[in-house]
Coordinates of C-alpha atoms and ligand atoms in Angstrom, one line a residue:
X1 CA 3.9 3.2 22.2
X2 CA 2.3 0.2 20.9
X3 CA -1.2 -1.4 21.6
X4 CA -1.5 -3.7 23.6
X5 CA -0.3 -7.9 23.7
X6 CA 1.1 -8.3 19.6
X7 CA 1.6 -5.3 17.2
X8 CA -1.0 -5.1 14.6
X9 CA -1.5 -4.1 11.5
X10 CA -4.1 -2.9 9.0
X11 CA -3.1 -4.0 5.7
X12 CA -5.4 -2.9 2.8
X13 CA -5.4 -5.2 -0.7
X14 CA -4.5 -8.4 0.5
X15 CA -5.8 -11.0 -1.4
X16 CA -3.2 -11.5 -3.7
X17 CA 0.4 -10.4 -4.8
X18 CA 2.6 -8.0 -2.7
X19 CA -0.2 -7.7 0.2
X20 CA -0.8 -10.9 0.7
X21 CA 2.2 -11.3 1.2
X22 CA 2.8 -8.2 3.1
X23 CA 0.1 -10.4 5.8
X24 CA 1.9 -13.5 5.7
X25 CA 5.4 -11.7 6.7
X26 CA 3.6 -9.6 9.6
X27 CA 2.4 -12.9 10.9
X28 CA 5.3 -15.3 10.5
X29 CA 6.8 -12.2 12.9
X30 CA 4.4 -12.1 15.5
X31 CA 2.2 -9.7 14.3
X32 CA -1.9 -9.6 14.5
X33 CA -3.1 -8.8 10.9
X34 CA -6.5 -7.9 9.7
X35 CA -6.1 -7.9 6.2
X36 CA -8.9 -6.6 3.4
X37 CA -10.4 -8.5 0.4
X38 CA -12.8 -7.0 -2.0
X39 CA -16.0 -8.5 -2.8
X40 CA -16.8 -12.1 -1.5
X41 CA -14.7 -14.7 -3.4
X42 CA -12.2 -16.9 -1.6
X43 CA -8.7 -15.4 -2.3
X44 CA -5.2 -16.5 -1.3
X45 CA -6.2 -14.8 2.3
X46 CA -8.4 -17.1 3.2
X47 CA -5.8 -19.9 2.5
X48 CA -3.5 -18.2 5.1
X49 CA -6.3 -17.7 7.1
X50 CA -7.2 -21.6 7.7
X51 CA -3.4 -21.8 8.1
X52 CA -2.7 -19.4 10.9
X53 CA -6.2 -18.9 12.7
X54 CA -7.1 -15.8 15.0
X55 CA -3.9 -13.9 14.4
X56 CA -5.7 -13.2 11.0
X57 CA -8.7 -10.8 10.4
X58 CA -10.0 -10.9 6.8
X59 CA -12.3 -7.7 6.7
X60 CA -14.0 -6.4 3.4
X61 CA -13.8 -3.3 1.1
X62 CA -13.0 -1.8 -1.9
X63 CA -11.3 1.1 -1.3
X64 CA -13.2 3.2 -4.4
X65 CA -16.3 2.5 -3.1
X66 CA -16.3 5.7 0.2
X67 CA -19.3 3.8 1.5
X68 CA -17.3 0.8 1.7
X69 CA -14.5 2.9 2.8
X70 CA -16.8 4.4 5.7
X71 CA -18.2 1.1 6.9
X72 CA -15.1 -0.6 7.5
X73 CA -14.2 2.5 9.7
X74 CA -16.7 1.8 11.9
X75 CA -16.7 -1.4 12.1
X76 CA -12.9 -1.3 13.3
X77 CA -13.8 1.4 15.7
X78 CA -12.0 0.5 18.8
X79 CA -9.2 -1.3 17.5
X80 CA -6.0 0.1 17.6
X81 CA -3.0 -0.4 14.2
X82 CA 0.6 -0.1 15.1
X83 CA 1.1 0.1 11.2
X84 CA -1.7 1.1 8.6
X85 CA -0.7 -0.3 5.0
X86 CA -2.0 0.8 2.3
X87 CA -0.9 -1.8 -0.9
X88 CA -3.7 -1.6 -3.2
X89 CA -3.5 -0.4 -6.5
X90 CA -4.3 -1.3 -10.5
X91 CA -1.9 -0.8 -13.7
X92 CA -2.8 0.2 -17.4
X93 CA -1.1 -1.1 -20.5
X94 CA 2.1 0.4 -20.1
X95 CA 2.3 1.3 -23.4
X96 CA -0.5 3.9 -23.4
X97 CA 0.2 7.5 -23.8
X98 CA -1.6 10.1 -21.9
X99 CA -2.5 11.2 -25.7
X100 CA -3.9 7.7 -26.0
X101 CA -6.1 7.0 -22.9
X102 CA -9.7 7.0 -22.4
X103 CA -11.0 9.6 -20.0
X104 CA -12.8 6.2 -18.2
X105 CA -9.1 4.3 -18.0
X106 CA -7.5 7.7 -16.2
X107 CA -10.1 7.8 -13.7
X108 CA -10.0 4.2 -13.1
X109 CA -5.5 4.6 -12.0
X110 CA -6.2 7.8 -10.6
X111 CA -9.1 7.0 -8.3
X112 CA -7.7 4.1 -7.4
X113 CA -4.1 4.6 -6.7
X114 CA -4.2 8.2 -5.8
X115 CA -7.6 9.5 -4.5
X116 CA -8.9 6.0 -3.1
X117 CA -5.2 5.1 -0.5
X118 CA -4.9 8.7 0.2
X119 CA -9.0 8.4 1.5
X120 CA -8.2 5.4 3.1
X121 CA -5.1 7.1 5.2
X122 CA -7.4 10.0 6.0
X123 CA -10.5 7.6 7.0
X124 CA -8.0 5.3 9.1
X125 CA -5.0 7.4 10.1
X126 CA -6.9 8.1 13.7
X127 CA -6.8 4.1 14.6
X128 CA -3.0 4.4 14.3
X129 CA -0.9 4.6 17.3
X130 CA 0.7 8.3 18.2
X131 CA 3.9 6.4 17.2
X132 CA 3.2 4.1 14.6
X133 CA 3.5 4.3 10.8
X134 CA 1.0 4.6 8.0
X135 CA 2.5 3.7 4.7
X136 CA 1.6 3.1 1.2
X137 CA 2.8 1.2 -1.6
X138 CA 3.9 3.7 -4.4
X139 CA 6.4 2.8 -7.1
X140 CA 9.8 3.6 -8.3
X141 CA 8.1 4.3 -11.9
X142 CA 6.1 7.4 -9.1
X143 CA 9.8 8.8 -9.2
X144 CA 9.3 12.4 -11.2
X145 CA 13.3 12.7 -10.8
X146 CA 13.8 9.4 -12.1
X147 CA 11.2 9.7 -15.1
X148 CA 13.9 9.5 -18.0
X149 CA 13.0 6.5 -20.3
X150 CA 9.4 7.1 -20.3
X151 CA 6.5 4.5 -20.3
X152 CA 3.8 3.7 -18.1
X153 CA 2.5 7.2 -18.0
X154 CA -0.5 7.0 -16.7
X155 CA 0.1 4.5 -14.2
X156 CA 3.6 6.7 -13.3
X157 CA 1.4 9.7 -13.0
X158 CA -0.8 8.4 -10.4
X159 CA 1.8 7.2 -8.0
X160 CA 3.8 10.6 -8.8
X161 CA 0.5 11.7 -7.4
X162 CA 0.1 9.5 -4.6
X163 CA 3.3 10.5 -3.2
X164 CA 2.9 14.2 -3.7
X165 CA -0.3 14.0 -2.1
X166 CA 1.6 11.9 1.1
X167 CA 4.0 15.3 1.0
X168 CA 0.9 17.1 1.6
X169 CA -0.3 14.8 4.3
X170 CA 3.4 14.9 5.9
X171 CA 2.7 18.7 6.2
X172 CA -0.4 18.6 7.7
X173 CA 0.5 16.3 10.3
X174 CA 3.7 17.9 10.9
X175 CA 3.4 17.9 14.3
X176 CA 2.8 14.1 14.9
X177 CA 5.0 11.0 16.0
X178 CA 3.7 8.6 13.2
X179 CA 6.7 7.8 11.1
X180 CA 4.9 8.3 7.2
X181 CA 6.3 6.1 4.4
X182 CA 6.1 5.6 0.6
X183 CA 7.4 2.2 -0.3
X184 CA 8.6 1.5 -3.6
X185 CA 9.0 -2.7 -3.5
X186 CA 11.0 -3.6 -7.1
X187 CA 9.7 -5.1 -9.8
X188 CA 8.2 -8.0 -8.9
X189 CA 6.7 -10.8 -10.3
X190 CA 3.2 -11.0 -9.7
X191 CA -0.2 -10.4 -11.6
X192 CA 0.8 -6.6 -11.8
X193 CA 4.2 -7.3 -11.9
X194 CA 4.3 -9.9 -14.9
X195 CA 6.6 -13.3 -15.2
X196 CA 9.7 -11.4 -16.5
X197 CA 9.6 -8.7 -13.6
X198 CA 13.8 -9.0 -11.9
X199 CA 12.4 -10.1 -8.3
X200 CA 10.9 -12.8 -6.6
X201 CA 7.9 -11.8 -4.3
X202 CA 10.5 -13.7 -1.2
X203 CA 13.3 -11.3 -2.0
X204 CA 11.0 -7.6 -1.4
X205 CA 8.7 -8.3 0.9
X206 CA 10.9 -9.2 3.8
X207 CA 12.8 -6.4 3.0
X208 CA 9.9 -4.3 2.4
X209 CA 9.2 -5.4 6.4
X210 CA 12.8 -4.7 7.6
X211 CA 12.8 -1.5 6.2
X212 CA 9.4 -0.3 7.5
X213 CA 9.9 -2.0 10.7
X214 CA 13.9 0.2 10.8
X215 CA 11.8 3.2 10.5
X216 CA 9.3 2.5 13.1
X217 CA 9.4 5.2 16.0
X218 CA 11.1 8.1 13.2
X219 CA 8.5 10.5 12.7
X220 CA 8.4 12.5 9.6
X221 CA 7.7 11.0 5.4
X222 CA 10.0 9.0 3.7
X223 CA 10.3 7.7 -0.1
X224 CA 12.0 4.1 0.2
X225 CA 12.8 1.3 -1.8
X226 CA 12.5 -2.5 -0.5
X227 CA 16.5 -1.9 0.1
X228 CA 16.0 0.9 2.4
X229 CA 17.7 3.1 -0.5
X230 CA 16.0 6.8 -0.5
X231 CA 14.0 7.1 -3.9
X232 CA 14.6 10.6 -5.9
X233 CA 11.1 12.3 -5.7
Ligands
NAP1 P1 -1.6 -7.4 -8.0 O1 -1.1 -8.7 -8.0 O2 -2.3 -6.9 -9.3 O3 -2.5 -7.1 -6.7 C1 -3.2 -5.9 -6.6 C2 -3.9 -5.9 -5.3 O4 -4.6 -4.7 -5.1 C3 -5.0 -7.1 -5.2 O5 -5.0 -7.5 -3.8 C4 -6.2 -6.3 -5.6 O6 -7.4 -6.9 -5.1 C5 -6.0 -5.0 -4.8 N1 -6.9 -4.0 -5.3 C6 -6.9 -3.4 -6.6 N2 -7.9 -2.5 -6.6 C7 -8.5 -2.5 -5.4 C8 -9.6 -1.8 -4.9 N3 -10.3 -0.9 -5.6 N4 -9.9 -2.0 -3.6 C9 -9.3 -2.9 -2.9 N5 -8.2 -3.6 -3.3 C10 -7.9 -3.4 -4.6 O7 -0.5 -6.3 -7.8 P2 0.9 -6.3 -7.0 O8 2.0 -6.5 -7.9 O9 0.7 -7.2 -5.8 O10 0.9 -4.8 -6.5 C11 0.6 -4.4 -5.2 C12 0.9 -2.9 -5.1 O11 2.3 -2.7 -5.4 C13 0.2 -2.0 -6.1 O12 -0.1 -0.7 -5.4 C14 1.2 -1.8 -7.2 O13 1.0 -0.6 -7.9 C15 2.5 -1.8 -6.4 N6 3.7 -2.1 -7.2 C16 3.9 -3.3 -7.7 C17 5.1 -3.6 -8.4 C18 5.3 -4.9 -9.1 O14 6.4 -5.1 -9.7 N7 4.5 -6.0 -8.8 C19 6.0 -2.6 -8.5 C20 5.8 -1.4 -7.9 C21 4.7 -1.1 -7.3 P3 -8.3 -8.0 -6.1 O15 -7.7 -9.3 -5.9 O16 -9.7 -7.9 -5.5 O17 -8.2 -7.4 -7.5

């Protein structure tokens, strides 16, 4: 089932990078997005904004911050979210071992890619459709399986945890129609990604849509790369 008039979608971290991009794909196909910005500085959202008018929402929070977290939630009370997305998420020097790192820089990946989109899911996961998808935007380097060169440990050990934690979400919501998925979208080049990451943002994020949009309607949790390829947990 989906709401009412155009699907819509909740996409969380939008103001740059792979979510704003994310926005820009739902709308070029047909899609109602209200995207999130943090704080009150004019980002590339409110570009696309000007550019496509009502089909765009630009709401505000920073996922870390639960009062921010719990606000939003009621101010979207009532509307109803085909797709929840969850891109958000911060990187360390990739170099730094897990015998290097501050206590402070740990926190900082782990809140925010693990604890914060996981808190988001629970907070929001009631405003999603009984047959619609929640997903969140992981990593191949959240692979355990795939974990054999090393680097970015830190940043690798907070999306390993993300997706466990999705596992455990999967189980508790066994029962449900919501098709759950981790997306892992290349290495791309944006702030996060760096100018010598293999991909263009153009060639994942329209795949990243086709592939969550070919699992829409399949209930159950699924680790996927922007080809649609299964990722080794
Ligand atoms: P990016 O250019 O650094 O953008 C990160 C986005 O996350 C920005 O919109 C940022 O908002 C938002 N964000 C960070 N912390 C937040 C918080 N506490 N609350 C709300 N929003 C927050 O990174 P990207 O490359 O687009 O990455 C997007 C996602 O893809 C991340 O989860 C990343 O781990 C994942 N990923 C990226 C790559 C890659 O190669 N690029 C590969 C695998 C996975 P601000 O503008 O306010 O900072």
């Amino acid at each position: 089932m989906m709401s009412n008039g155009s699907p819509k979608a909740l996409i969380v971290g939008a103001s740059r990078g792979l979510g704003l991009a994310l926005v820009a794909e739902y709308l070029s196909r047909g899609w109602d997005v209200v995207g999130t910005v943090r704080g009150n500085g004019r980002t590339g959202l409110h570009d696309l904004k000007d550019k496509v008018g009502a089909a765009l929402e630009i709401e505000t929070v920073d996922i870390v911050q639960q009062d921010q977290v719990a606000a939003l939630r009621k101010r979207l009370s009532g509307q109803v979210f085909d797709l929840l997305f969850v891109n958000a998420g911060v990187a360390n020097d990739p170099d730094e071992t897990i015998g290097d790192v501050s206590t402070e820089e740990f926190i900082r990946l782990m809140v925010t890619n693990t604890l914060s989109p996981m808190r988001v899911i629970e907070t929001f996961g009631d405003l999603v459709t009984p047959a619609g998808t929640i997903g969140v935007m992981s990593s191949g380097l959240g692979s355990v399986a795939d974990n054999e060169h090393g680097g970015w440990e830190i940043y690798r050990g907070s999306k390993a945890a993300l997706n466990t934690l999705m596992r455990s979400y999967a189980a508790r919501h066994r029962k449900d129609g919501r098709s759950l998925l981790i997306i892992a979208p290349g290495w791309v080049r944006t702030d996060m990604g760096g100018p010598h990451a293999a991909l263009d943002i153009k060639e994942s994020i329209p795949r990243v849509v086709d592939v969550i949009t070919a699992q829409s309607g399949k209930p159950g949790l699924r680790y996927l790369n922007y080809q649609g390829q299964t990722v080794r947990w």
